[in-house]
Tab-separated table of C-alpha atoms in Angstrom:
chain	number	residue	atom	x	y	z
D	1	MET	CA	-115.176	-73.922	16.636
D	2	ASN	CA	-116.163	-74.695	13.098
D	3	THR	CA	-116.067	-78.488	13.061
D	4	MET	CA	-116.969	-78.575	9.353
D	5	ALA	CA	-113.597	-77.156	8.562
D	6	MET	CA	-111.733	-79.422	10.931
D	7	SER	CA	-109.335	-81.719	9.178
D	8	VAL	CA	-107.259	-84.528	10.580
D	9	ALA	CA	-104.445	-86.297	8.798
D	10	VAL	CA	-103.782	-89.922	9.667
D	11	VAL	CA	-100.200	-90.405	8.581
D	12	ASP	CA	-99.838	-93.374	6.248
D	13	TYR	CA	-96.313	-94.708	6.137
D	14	GLY	CA	-97.300	-98.170	4.983
D	15	MET	CA	-97.480	-99.799	8.400
D	16	GLY	CA	-100.450	-101.040	10.327
D	17	ASN	CA	-104.156	-100.851	10.189
D	18	LEU	CA	-104.884	-97.242	9.323
D	19	ARG	CA	-108.437	-97.871	8.294
D	20	SER	CA	-109.414	-98.704	11.869
D	21	VAL	CA	-107.982	-95.469	13.190
D	22	ALA	CA	-109.698	-93.417	10.474
D	23	LYS	CA	-113.034	-95.216	10.966
D	24	ALA	CA	-112.958	-94.646	14.711
D	25	ILE	CA	-112.253	-90.928	14.262
D	26	GLU	CA	-115.012	-90.640	11.657
D	27	HIS	CA	-117.320	-92.337	14.148
D	28	VAL	CA	-116.690	-89.753	16.895
D	29	ALA	CA	-116.278	-86.720	14.607
D	30	PRO	CA	-118.650	-87.282	11.685
D	31	HIS	CA	-118.216	-83.740	10.372
D	32	ALA	CA	-114.457	-83.713	10.333
D	33	SER	CA	-112.508	-84.433	7.207
D	34	VAL	CA	-110.373	-87.496	7.965
D	35	ARG	CA	-107.604	-88.166	5.474
D	36	VAL	CA	-105.330	-91.186	5.491
D	37	THR	CA	-102.373	-89.686	3.729
D	38	ALA	CA	-98.722	-90.108	2.795
D	39	ASP	CA	-98.560	-86.578	1.383
D	40	ALA	CA	-96.398	-84.179	3.376
D	41	ALA	CA	-98.345	-81.169	2.091
D	42	GLU	CA	-101.617	-82.674	3.236
D	43	ILE	CA	-100.153	-83.380	6.676
D	44	ALA	CA	-98.912	-79.788	6.853
D	45	ALA	CA	-102.359	-78.475	5.908
D	46	ALA	CA	-104.321	-80.555	8.442
D	47	ASN	CA	-105.517	-79.052	11.738
D	48	ARG	CA	-104.650	-82.220	13.613
D	49	VAL	CA	-102.322	-85.122	13.030
D	50	VAL	CA	-102.535	-88.733	14.130
D	51	VAL	CA	-99.551	-91.037	13.775
D	52	PRO	CA	-100.643	-94.631	14.238
D	53	GLY	CA	-98.295	-97.508	13.928
D	54	GLN	CA	-98.017	-101.196	14.178
D	55	GLY	CA	-95.289	-103.635	13.474
D	56	ALA	CA	-91.581	-103.306	13.866
D	57	MET	CA	-89.889	-100.019	14.754
D	58	PRO	CA	-87.048	-100.388	12.188
D	59	ASP	CA	-89.575	-100.882	9.367
D	60	CYS	CA	-91.626	-97.932	10.573
D	61	MET	CA	-88.598	-95.610	10.714
D	62	ARG	CA	-87.379	-96.772	7.304
D	63	GLU	CA	-90.787	-96.271	5.693
D	64	LEU	CA	-91.144	-92.857	7.281
D	65	THR	CA	-87.787	-91.819	5.862
D	66	GLU	CA	-88.293	-93.351	2.413
D	67	ARG	CA	-91.649	-91.643	2.043
D	68	HIS	CA	-90.089	-88.318	3.035
D	69	LEU	CA	-92.482	-87.960	5.948
D	70	ARG	CA	-89.980	-87.396	8.755
D	71	ASP	CA	-90.046	-83.626	8.498
D	72	ALA	CA	-93.821	-83.469	8.178
D	73	VAL	CA	-94.253	-85.582	11.318
D	74	MET	CA	-91.596	-83.596	13.207
D	75	ARG	CA	-93.267	-80.335	12.255
D	76	ALA	CA	-96.702	-81.597	13.277
D	77	ALA	CA	-95.289	-82.733	16.624
D	78	ALA	CA	-93.900	-79.240	17.112
D	79	GLU	CA	-96.958	-77.202	16.298
D	80	LYS	CA	-100.397	-78.842	16.198
D	81	PRO	CA	-102.577	-81.270	18.150
D	82	PHE	CA	-100.693	-84.523	17.717
D	83	LEU	CA	-101.774	-88.007	18.715
D	84	GLY	CA	-99.315	-90.891	18.561
D	85	ILE	CA	-100.574	-94.464	18.831
D	86	CYS	CA	-98.431	-97.523	19.642
D	87	VAL	CA	-95.341	-97.272	17.407
D	88	GLY	CA	-96.515	-93.673	16.865
D	89	LEU	CA	-95.660	-93.172	20.551
D	90	GLN	CA	-92.437	-95.172	20.454
D	91	MET	CA	-91.012	-93.308	17.465
D	92	LEU	CA	-91.123	-90.020	19.394
D	93	PHE	CA	-88.284	-91.317	21.569
D	94	GLY	CA	-84.617	-92.167	21.016
D	95	HIS	CA	-82.957	-95.539	20.880
D	96	ALA	CA	-85.179	-98.538	20.227
D	97	GLU	CA	-83.987	-101.988	21.267
D	98	GLU	CA	-86.043	-103.423	18.413
D	99	GLY	CA	-83.679	-103.423	15.455
D	100	ASP	CA	-81.241	-101.092	17.248
D	101	VAL	CA	-82.589	-97.956	15.542
D	102	MET	CA	-83.075	-94.346	16.580
D	103	GLY	CA	-86.493	-92.749	16.756
D	104	LEU	CA	-87.315	-89.115	16.016
D	105	GLU	CA	-85.978	-87.953	19.403
D	106	VAL	CA	-88.789	-85.491	19.957
D	107	LEU	CA	-88.656	-86.727	23.566
D	108	ALA	CA	-85.635	-88.077	25.404
D	109	GLY	CA	-85.710	-91.727	26.387
D	110	ARG	CA	-85.369	-95.237	25.063
D	111	VAL	CA	-87.646	-98.052	23.924
D	112	PRO	CA	-86.727	-101.392	25.528
D	113	ARG	CA	-88.396	-104.814	25.305
D	114	PHE	CA	-90.276	-106.394	28.197
D	115	PRO	CA	-87.549	-108.196	30.177
D	116	GLN	CA	-88.147	-111.991	30.221
D	117	ALA	CA	-86.977	-112.221	33.840
D	118	ALA	CA	-89.788	-109.950	35.043
D	119	MET	CA	-92.426	-112.068	33.318
D	120	VAL	CA	-92.254	-115.172	35.552
D	121	MET	CA	-94.855	-115.213	38.323
D	122	PRO	CA	-94.393	-116.758	41.804
D	123	ASP	CA	-96.550	-119.778	40.823
D	124	GLY	CA	-94.297	-120.518	37.863
D	125	SER	CA	-96.744	-119.251	35.235
D	126	ARG	CA	-95.583	-116.502	32.922
D	127	LEU	CA	-96.886	-113.212	31.752
D	128	LYS	CA	-96.910	-113.348	27.994
D	129	VAL	CA	-95.209	-111.109	25.453
D	130	PRO	CA	-96.659	-109.528	23.329
D	131	HIS	CA	-98.565	-107.766	26.106
D	132	MET	CA	-101.869	-108.403	24.374
D	133	GLY	CA	-105.279	-107.500	25.726
D	134	TRP	CA	-107.073	-105.099	28.032
D	135	ASN	CA	-105.081	-103.503	30.820
D	136	GLN	CA	-105.563	-100.609	33.203
D	137	VAL	CA	-104.059	-97.177	32.682
D	138	ARG	CA	-103.327	-95.256	35.880
D	139	GLN	CA	-103.530	-91.591	35.052
D	140	SER	CA	-100.621	-89.631	36.500
D	141	GLU	CA	-101.275	-87.015	39.172
D	142	ALA	CA	-99.731	-84.302	37.019
D	143	HIS	CA	-101.904	-84.999	33.972
D	144	ARG	CA	-105.130	-86.252	35.542
D	145	SER	CA	-107.007	-83.174	34.373
D	146	HIS	CA	-105.556	-83.383	30.844
D	147	PRO	CA	-108.330	-82.774	28.290
D	148	LEU	CA	-107.645	-86.164	26.677
D	149	TRP	CA	-108.534	-87.976	29.919
D	150	ASP	CA	-111.807	-86.051	30.186
D	151	GLY	CA	-114.688	-88.409	31.014
D	152	ILE	CA	-112.338	-91.391	31.299
D	153	ALA	CA	-112.065	-92.841	34.797
D	154	ASP	CA	-108.673	-93.517	36.308
D	155	GLU	CA	-107.629	-97.175	35.825
D	156	THR	CA	-109.858	-97.624	32.793
D	157	ARG	CA	-108.849	-100.598	30.645
D	158	PHE	CA	-107.600	-100.086	27.104
D	159	TYR	CA	-106.515	-102.602	24.461
D	160	PHE	CA	-102.765	-103.140	24.160
D	161	VAL	CA	-100.655	-105.181	21.799
D	162	HIS	CA	-96.898	-104.620	21.967
D	163	SER	CA	-93.593	-106.121	23.056
D	164	TYR	CA	-91.683	-102.852	23.566
D	165	TYR	CA	-92.464	-99.824	25.719
D	166	VAL	CA	-91.156	-96.280	26.191
D	167	GLU	CA	-88.962	-95.198	29.068
D	168	PRO	CA	-89.026	-91.371	29.125
D	169	GLN	CA	-86.057	-89.579	30.675
D	170	ASP	CA	-88.288	-86.791	31.911
D	171	ALA	CA	-90.978	-88.225	34.189
D	172	ALA	CA	-92.976	-84.989	33.843
D	173	CYS	CA	-94.314	-86.151	30.468
D	174	ILE	CA	-95.792	-89.380	31.877
D	175	ALA	CA	-99.587	-89.160	31.594
D	176	GLY	CA	-100.387	-92.787	32.303
D	177	GLU	CA	-98.791	-95.995	33.547
D	178	THR	CA	-99.652	-99.668	33.207
D	179	THR	CA	-98.333	-102.806	34.892
D	180	HIS	CA	-97.425	-106.028	33.097
D	181	GLY	CA	-94.615	-107.648	35.077
D	182	ILE	CA	-93.053	-104.197	35.205
D	183	THR	CA	-94.728	-100.809	35.410
D	184	PHE	CA	-94.262	-98.902	32.165
D	185	THR	CA	-95.343	-95.608	30.613
D	186	SER	CA	-98.550	-96.158	28.640
D	187	ALA	CA	-99.358	-92.500	27.857
D	188	ILE	CA	-97.324	-89.319	27.541
D	189	ALA	CA	-98.348	-85.671	27.321
D	190	ARG	CA	-96.302	-82.620	26.491
D	191	GLU	CA	-97.740	-79.379	25.161
D	192	ASN	CA	-99.503	-80.235	21.879
D	193	ILE	CA	-98.450	-83.890	21.962
D	194	PHE	CA	-100.401	-86.781	23.450
D	195	ALA	CA	-99.320	-90.312	22.694
D	196	VAL	CA	-100.458	-93.699	23.921
D	197	GLN	CA	-99.107	-97.239	23.848
D	198	PHE	CA	-102.597	-98.755	23.676
D	199	HIS	CA	-104.992	-98.673	20.726
D	200	PRO	CA	-107.873	-96.237	21.349
D	201	GLU	CA	-109.373	-97.269	17.993
D	202	LYS	CA	-109.774	-100.808	19.406
D	203	SER	CA	-110.667	-99.920	22.990
D	204	ALA	CA	-114.461	-99.733	22.704
D	205	GLN	CA	-116.181	-96.802	24.468
D	206	ALA	CA	-113.130	-95.644	26.440
D	207	GLY	CA	-111.035	-95.473	23.291
D	208	LEU	CA	-113.691	-93.634	21.318
D	209	ARG	CA	-113.953	-91.118	24.154
D	210	LEU	CA	-110.214	-90.473	24.030
D	211	LEU	CA	-110.386	-89.919	20.263
D	212	GLU	CA	-113.356	-87.604	20.700
D	213	ASN	CA	-111.391	-85.677	23.333
D	214	PHE	CA	-108.481	-85.410	20.912
D	215	MET	CA	-110.709	-84.011	18.188
D	216	ARG	CA	-111.933	-81.298	20.605
D	217	TRP	CA	-108.563	-80.547	22.146
D	218	GLN	CA	-107.243	-76.987	21.907
D	219	PRO	CA	-103.729	-77.144	23.357
V	1	MET	CA	-103.192	-106.227	35.684
V	2	LEU	CA	-103.907	-107.624	32.243
V	3	ALA	CA	-107.434	-109.021	31.976
V	4	LYS	CA	-108.129	-112.520	30.718
V	5	ARG	CA	-110.048	-112.193	27.465
V	6	ILE	CA	-113.378	-113.718	26.471
V	7	ILE	CA	-113.735	-114.140	22.738
V	8	PRO	CA	-116.982	-115.161	21.007
V	9	CYS	CA	-116.376	-116.953	17.720
V	10	LEU	CA	-118.662	-116.629	14.710
V	11	ASP	CA	-118.707	-119.003	11.754
V	12	VAL	CA	-119.320	-117.103	8.526
V	13	ASN	CA	-120.378	-118.727	5.271
V	14	ALA	CA	-120.623	-116.519	2.172
V	15	GLY	CA	-121.199	-113.454	4.328
V	16	ARG	CA	-123.759	-114.928	6.685
V	17	VAL	CA	-123.279	-116.067	10.264
V	18	VAL	CA	-124.187	-119.732	10.444
V	19	LYS	CA	-124.736	-122.191	13.309
V	20	GLY	CA	-127.855	-120.269	14.285
V	21	VAL	CA	-127.019	-117.407	16.553
V	22	ASN	CA	-130.051	-117.058	18.763
V	23	PHE	CA	-130.347	-113.604	20.294
V	24	VAL	CA	-133.634	-112.183	21.420
V	25	ALA	CA	-135.052	-109.618	19.002
V	26	LEU	CA	-132.272	-109.793	16.471
V	27	ARG	CA	-133.595	-108.302	13.278
V	28	ASP	CA	-131.443	-110.512	11.115
V	29	ALA	CA	-130.032	-113.629	12.766
V	30	GLY	CA	-127.356	-114.000	10.120
V	31	ASP	CA	-126.044	-110.450	9.968
V	32	PRO	CA	-122.410	-110.356	11.146
V	33	VAL	CA	-122.496	-106.610	11.878
V	34	GLU	CA	-125.543	-106.802	14.097
V	35	ILE	CA	-124.234	-109.847	15.964
V	36	ALA	CA	-120.813	-108.273	16.445
V	37	GLN	CA	-122.471	-105.147	17.855
V	38	ARG	CA	-124.397	-107.299	20.324
V	39	TYR	CA	-121.232	-108.990	21.536
V	40	ASP	CA	-119.437	-105.648	21.774
V	41	ALA	CA	-122.306	-104.282	23.905
V	42	GLN	CA	-122.081	-107.342	26.162
V	43	GLY	CA	-118.407	-106.615	26.769
V	44	ALA	CA	-116.677	-109.095	24.464
V	45	ASP	CA	-112.932	-108.423	24.494
V	46	GLU	CA	-112.451	-109.442	20.860
V	47	ILE	CA	-114.444	-111.201	18.185
V	48	THR	CA	-113.168	-114.021	16.001
V	49	PHE	CA	-114.653	-114.742	12.596
V	50	LEU	CA	-114.072	-118.122	11.070
V	51	ASP	CA	-114.716	-118.007	7.342
V	52	ILE	CA	-116.010	-121.419	6.306
V	53	THR	CA	-116.966	-120.366	2.771
V	54	ALA	CA	-116.165	-123.287	0.521
V	55	SER	CA	-116.668	-121.820	-2.945
V	56	SER	CA	-113.714	-119.764	-4.095
V	57	ASP	CA	-115.747	-117.159	-6.007
V	58	GLU	CA	-117.532	-116.207	-2.794
V	59	ARG	CA	-114.387	-115.952	-0.727
V	60	ASP	CA	-113.935	-112.196	-1.096
V	61	ILE	CA	-117.255	-111.609	0.661
V	62	ILE	CA	-115.478	-111.911	4.005
V	63	LEU	CA	-113.495	-108.763	3.152
V	64	HIS	CA	-116.697	-106.745	2.812
V	65	ILE	CA	-118.021	-108.241	6.041
V	66	ILE	CA	-114.883	-107.276	7.946
V	67	GLU	CA	-114.999	-103.780	6.450
V	68	ALA	CA	-118.606	-103.370	7.564
V	69	VAL	CA	-117.980	-104.709	11.061
V	70	ALA	CA	-114.784	-102.682	11.519
V	71	SER	CA	-116.568	-99.432	10.774
V	72	GLN	CA	-119.123	-100.090	13.546
V	73	VAL	CA	-117.401	-102.199	16.173
V	74	PHE	CA	-114.278	-100.844	17.829
V	75	ILE	CA	-112.729	-103.878	19.473
V	76	PRO	CA	-110.118	-106.241	18.009
V	77	LEU	CA	-111.267	-108.531	15.215
V	78	THR	CA	-109.565	-111.776	14.253
V	79	VAL	CA	-110.297	-113.580	11.011
V	80	GLY	CA	-109.406	-117.147	10.127
V	81	GLY	CA	-110.232	-119.591	7.383
V	82	GLY	CA	-108.962	-119.781	3.850
V	83	VAL	CA	-105.731	-117.882	4.478
V	84	ARG	CA	-103.109	-119.316	2.150
V	85	ALA	CA	-100.703	-116.535	1.282
V	86	VAL	CA	-99.233	-113.323	2.634
V	87	THR	CA	-101.485	-111.404	0.234
V	88	ASP	CA	-104.551	-112.977	1.923
V	89	VAL	CA	-103.234	-111.726	5.273
V	90	ARG	CA	-102.673	-108.227	3.956
V	91	ARG	CA	-106.092	-107.991	2.352
V	92	LEU	CA	-107.821	-109.014	5.579
V	93	LEU	CA	-105.797	-106.538	7.628
V	94	ASN	CA	-106.486	-103.780	5.119
V	95	ALA	CA	-110.190	-104.565	5.341
V	96	GLY	CA	-110.065	-103.927	9.085
V	97	ALA	CA	-109.014	-107.187	10.737
V	98	ASP	CA	-106.490	-106.803	13.538
V	99	LYS	CA	-105.263	-110.361	13.525
V	100	VAL	CA	-105.322	-113.134	10.973
V	101	SER	CA	-105.365	-116.760	11.965
V	102	MET	CA	-103.869	-119.561	9.887
V	103	ASN	CA	-104.065	-123.276	10.423
V	104	THR	CA	-103.632	-125.774	7.585
V	105	ALA	CA	-101.603	-123.327	5.520
V	106	ALA	CA	-99.126	-122.936	8.381
V	107	VAL	CA	-98.758	-126.707	8.693
V	108	ASN	CA	-98.274	-127.154	4.952
V	109	ASN	CA	-95.919	-124.202	4.660
V	110	PRO	CA	-94.406	-123.006	7.956
V	111	GLN	CA	-92.455	-120.360	6.051
V	112	LEU	CA	-95.782	-118.602	5.467
V	113	VAL	CA	-95.922	-117.786	9.204
V	114	ALA	CA	-92.441	-116.287	9.063
V	115	ASP	CA	-93.124	-114.362	5.845
V	116	ALA	CA	-96.430	-112.990	7.098
V	117	ALA	CA	-94.978	-111.991	10.484
V	118	ALA	CA	-92.062	-110.247	8.785
V	119	LYS	CA	-94.455	-108.345	6.547
V	120	VAL	CA	-97.211	-107.311	8.971
V	121	GLY	CA	-95.731	-107.883	12.422
V	122	THR	CA	-95.989	-110.833	14.787
V	123	GLN	CA	-98.840	-109.187	16.707
V	124	CYS	CA	-101.146	-109.725	13.710
V	125	ILE	CA	-100.399	-113.410	13.238
V	126	VAL	CA	-102.324	-116.106	15.066
V	127	VAL	CA	-101.584	-119.761	14.431
V	128	ALA	CA	-104.550	-122.033	15.080
V	129	ILE	CA	-103.643	-125.526	16.246
V	130	ASP	CA	-106.177	-128.348	16.183
V	131	ALA	CA	-104.980	-130.929	18.702
V	132	LYS	CA	-106.014	-134.499	19.437
V	133	GLN	CA	-104.726	-136.723	22.192
V	134	THR	CA	-102.966	-139.776	20.741
V	135	SER	CA	-101.646	-141.295	23.982
V	136	PRO	CA	-101.547	-140.215	27.634
V	137	GLY	CA	-99.874	-136.804	27.896
V	138	LYS	CA	-99.326	-136.611	24.129
V	139	TRP	CA	-101.253	-134.604	21.592
V	140	GLU	CA	-100.747	-134.393	17.848
V	141	VAL	CA	-101.662	-131.775	15.270
V	142	PHE	CA	-104.627	-132.533	13.027
V	143	THR	CA	-106.078	-130.749	9.995
V	144	HIS	CA	-109.246	-131.218	7.947
V	145	GLY	CA	-111.546	-130.885	10.933
V	146	GLY	CA	-109.647	-133.460	12.953
V	147	ARG	CA	-109.550	-136.131	10.262
V	148	LYS	CA	-105.946	-135.861	9.165
V	149	ASN	CA	-103.022	-136.457	11.502
V	150	VAL	CA	-100.102	-134.462	10.128
V	151	GLY	CA	-97.550	-136.185	12.370
V	152	LEU	CA	-96.526	-133.194	14.477
V	153	ASP	CA	-96.357	-133.095	18.253
V	154	VAL	CA	-98.519	-130.206	19.483
V	155	ILE	CA	-95.981	-128.894	22.013
V	156	ASP	CA	-93.165	-128.982	19.429
V	157	TRP	CA	-95.356	-127.276	16.843
V	158	ALA	CA	-96.430	-124.583	19.326
V	159	ARG	CA	-92.787	-123.789	20.111
V	160	GLN	CA	-91.960	-123.797	16.414
V	161	VAL	CA	-94.700	-121.339	15.427
V	162	GLN	CA	-93.557	-119.028	18.207
V	163	LEU	CA	-90.044	-119.089	16.753
V	164	LEU	CA	-91.434	-118.535	13.261
V	165	GLY	CA	-93.136	-115.349	14.451
V	166	ALA	CA	-96.671	-116.161	15.586
V	167	GLY	CA	-97.940	-113.600	18.091
V	168	GLU	CA	-100.577	-115.858	19.556
V	169	ILE	CA	-101.815	-119.462	19.484
V	170	LEU	CA	-105.456	-120.466	19.152
V	171	LEU	CA	-105.520	-123.972	20.603
V	172	THR	CA	-108.535	-126.194	19.920
V	173	SER	CA	-109.010	-129.623	21.398
V	174	MET	CA	-110.626	-131.709	18.665
V	175	ASP	CA	-111.498	-134.304	21.313
V	176	ARG	CA	-113.581	-131.768	23.207
V	177	ASP	CA	-114.896	-129.576	20.393
V	178	GLY	CA	-118.694	-129.743	20.342
V	179	THR	CA	-118.898	-131.954	23.458
V	180	LYS	CA	-119.684	-129.216	26.016
V	181	SER	CA	-117.572	-131.168	28.513
V	182	GLY	CA	-114.987	-128.436	29.093
V	183	PHE	CA	-111.558	-127.576	27.700
V	184	ASP	CA	-108.822	-130.189	27.632
V	185	LEU	CA	-107.079	-128.520	30.561
V	186	ALA	CA	-103.963	-130.696	30.498
V	187	LEU	CA	-103.418	-129.832	26.842
V	188	THR	CA	-104.085	-126.136	27.422
V	189	ARG	CA	-101.672	-125.943	30.329
V	190	ALA	CA	-98.971	-127.929	28.545
V	191	VAL	CA	-99.045	-125.504	25.606
V	192	ALA	CA	-99.439	-122.343	27.730
V	193	ASP	CA	-96.386	-123.335	29.772
V	194	ALA	CA	-94.343	-124.241	26.693
V	195	VAL	CA	-94.516	-120.843	24.964
V	196	THR	CA	-94.040	-117.196	25.904
V	197	ILE	CA	-96.787	-115.893	23.590
V	198	PRO	CA	-100.470	-115.782	24.589
V	199	VAL	CA	-102.605	-118.905	24.205
V	200	ILE	CA	-106.354	-118.899	23.524
V	201	ALA	CA	-108.152	-122.012	24.757
V	202	SER	CA	-110.933	-123.402	22.565
V	203	GLY	CA	-113.135	-126.453	22.206
V	204	GLY	CA	-115.590	-127.938	24.652
V	205	VAL	CA	-117.088	-125.038	26.590
V	206	GLY	CA	-120.484	-125.966	28.027
V	207	SER	CA	-120.632	-123.885	31.200
V	208	LEU	CA	-119.239	-120.744	32.780
V	209	ALA	CA	-117.130	-122.891	35.102
V	210	HIS	CA	-115.402	-124.300	32.016
V	211	LEU	CA	-114.368	-120.810	30.935
V	212	ALA	CA	-112.892	-120.047	34.357
V	213	ASP	CA	-111.115	-123.421	34.480
V	214	GLY	CA	-109.429	-122.685	31.156
V	215	VAL	CA	-107.742	-119.696	32.759
V	216	THR	CA	-107.150	-120.877	36.320
V	217	GLN	CA	-106.147	-124.484	35.588
V	218	GLY	CA	-105.279	-124.338	31.911
V	219	ARG	CA	-103.355	-121.050	32.301
V	220	ALA	CA	-104.860	-119.757	29.061
V	221	ASP	CA	-104.619	-116.010	28.403
V	222	ALA	CA	-107.977	-115.972	26.658
V	223	VAL	CA	-110.932	-118.282	26.184
V	224	LEU	CA	-112.934	-118.706	23.007
V	225	ALA	CA	-116.456	-120.054	22.809
V	226	ALA	CA	-119.291	-120.165	20.321
V	227	SER	CA	-122.458	-122.013	21.210
V	228	ILE	CA	-122.867	-120.993	24.867
V	229	PHE	CA	-123.025	-117.383	23.739
V	230	HIS	CA	-124.838	-117.850	20.434
V	231	TYR	CA	-127.813	-119.688	21.846
V	232	GLY	CA	-128.318	-117.078	24.534
V	233	GLU	CA	-127.509	-119.494	27.363
V	234	PHE	CA	-125.167	-116.896	28.818
V	235	THR	CA	-124.124	-113.409	27.868
V	236	VAL	CA	-120.467	-112.454	27.746
V	237	ARG	CA	-121.147	-110.177	30.716
V	238	GLU	CA	-122.514	-113.071	32.779
V	239	ALA	CA	-119.435	-115.070	31.899
V	240	LYS	CA	-117.202	-112.239	33.062
V	241	GLU	CA	-119.118	-111.718	36.278
V	242	TYR	CA	-118.760	-115.411	37.044
V	243	MET	CA	-115.042	-115.371	36.263
V	244	ARG	CA	-114.512	-112.365	38.503
V	245	GLN	CA	-116.193	-114.264	41.356
V	246	GLN	CA	-113.651	-117.025	40.742
V	247	GLY	CA	-110.844	-114.516	41.192
V	248	VAL	CA	-110.087	-114.104	37.474
V	249	GLU	CA	-109.105	-110.613	36.312
V	250	VAL	CA	-111.610	-109.501	33.644
V	251	ARG	CA	-112.711	-106.283	31.954
V	252	LEU	CA	-116.175	-105.413	33.219
């Protein structure tokens, strides 16, 4: 493949630390053209699309709509290598408990908050929310040979920071699971879509490897 | 299971790391990028930068430092020091910081915590609390390097910043800071049990056992230390290996 011509759009809808995502991709794919963009035409023209996200789901959905980026993101999710990160994963689903808003409904399922009751340990200490730090991702049987897991050992730790998680209706899309009081879906895969709850751009070598795998991926 | 984090802290003055970081064969002992890369290679889970630049016309240098570090080091970066307004928070995040820590400004204007959290998300907002014991089982909040008692109970303030929207608390014992006699474990545990957000223990680390105690007895979610790592006494990896032997979940 001609990597010189490879272009990736990092969708900028005004939320979160986009520079980190772009820098990490530039680091693993120095010849690719990485554009942080809020331009629907540029997103449509890119070979690959990354939707990062941080902050509150209602704000993210509102910004996406106000910047007229909904259609561009929907189209990218339908037809080209697509990587969702954090809220970029959550927005692919339906109802979000945070702010009582609907996501893009590309995948069926909801986005609840970590239940307080599940966070108290037998010794009386509590697991904290946000779930912040390095936790293991168990790769699902069905997706263990997914190109994005290539070279990444099962149960590798990635960096998480979130208070909400996705609950897919169709378990077949679950590519990874993580335990923090409850066991939740930390990665999903379906056709051209891969999306993760953790931050590969902040997950040292393992995260860079996942981004490198994404840049090579030919779904 | 979520790993307990080990966080080296670097003091930065006008773009240079101060308090003599002492790594073997470091080309430039004051270069934040090179030092951050070393800590990343050792397995640091995050890095905290404390900007102690006093002169206001040199304050923007930290933005360039964070930009440079963030393009080379791909682990979470927290920056504290000199944050007074939501615009300061945004500029640091845009430069590549993942979290911004505020201390005096939060005490003087608690609404700043709420405004910043509403703007950038609670996960980006750390409130640093400098605590001093004032009577048995009671700690109060201090500013100005432990010189000024602001008349707030530490436990009450910790609960309040959580309500305001802090995503994490960086708790420093001013009694222990610089003493190498270990964390104030009673303080750490009292705060960790009082809030549902993560607590980083800080102040007093002199040995690897102190780091482990902060987690096992203090119930901290993360431990922060400066000198034991800077002067090459221990690497972050050695600290993690020790903690694992003590039954603490770490990323190795």
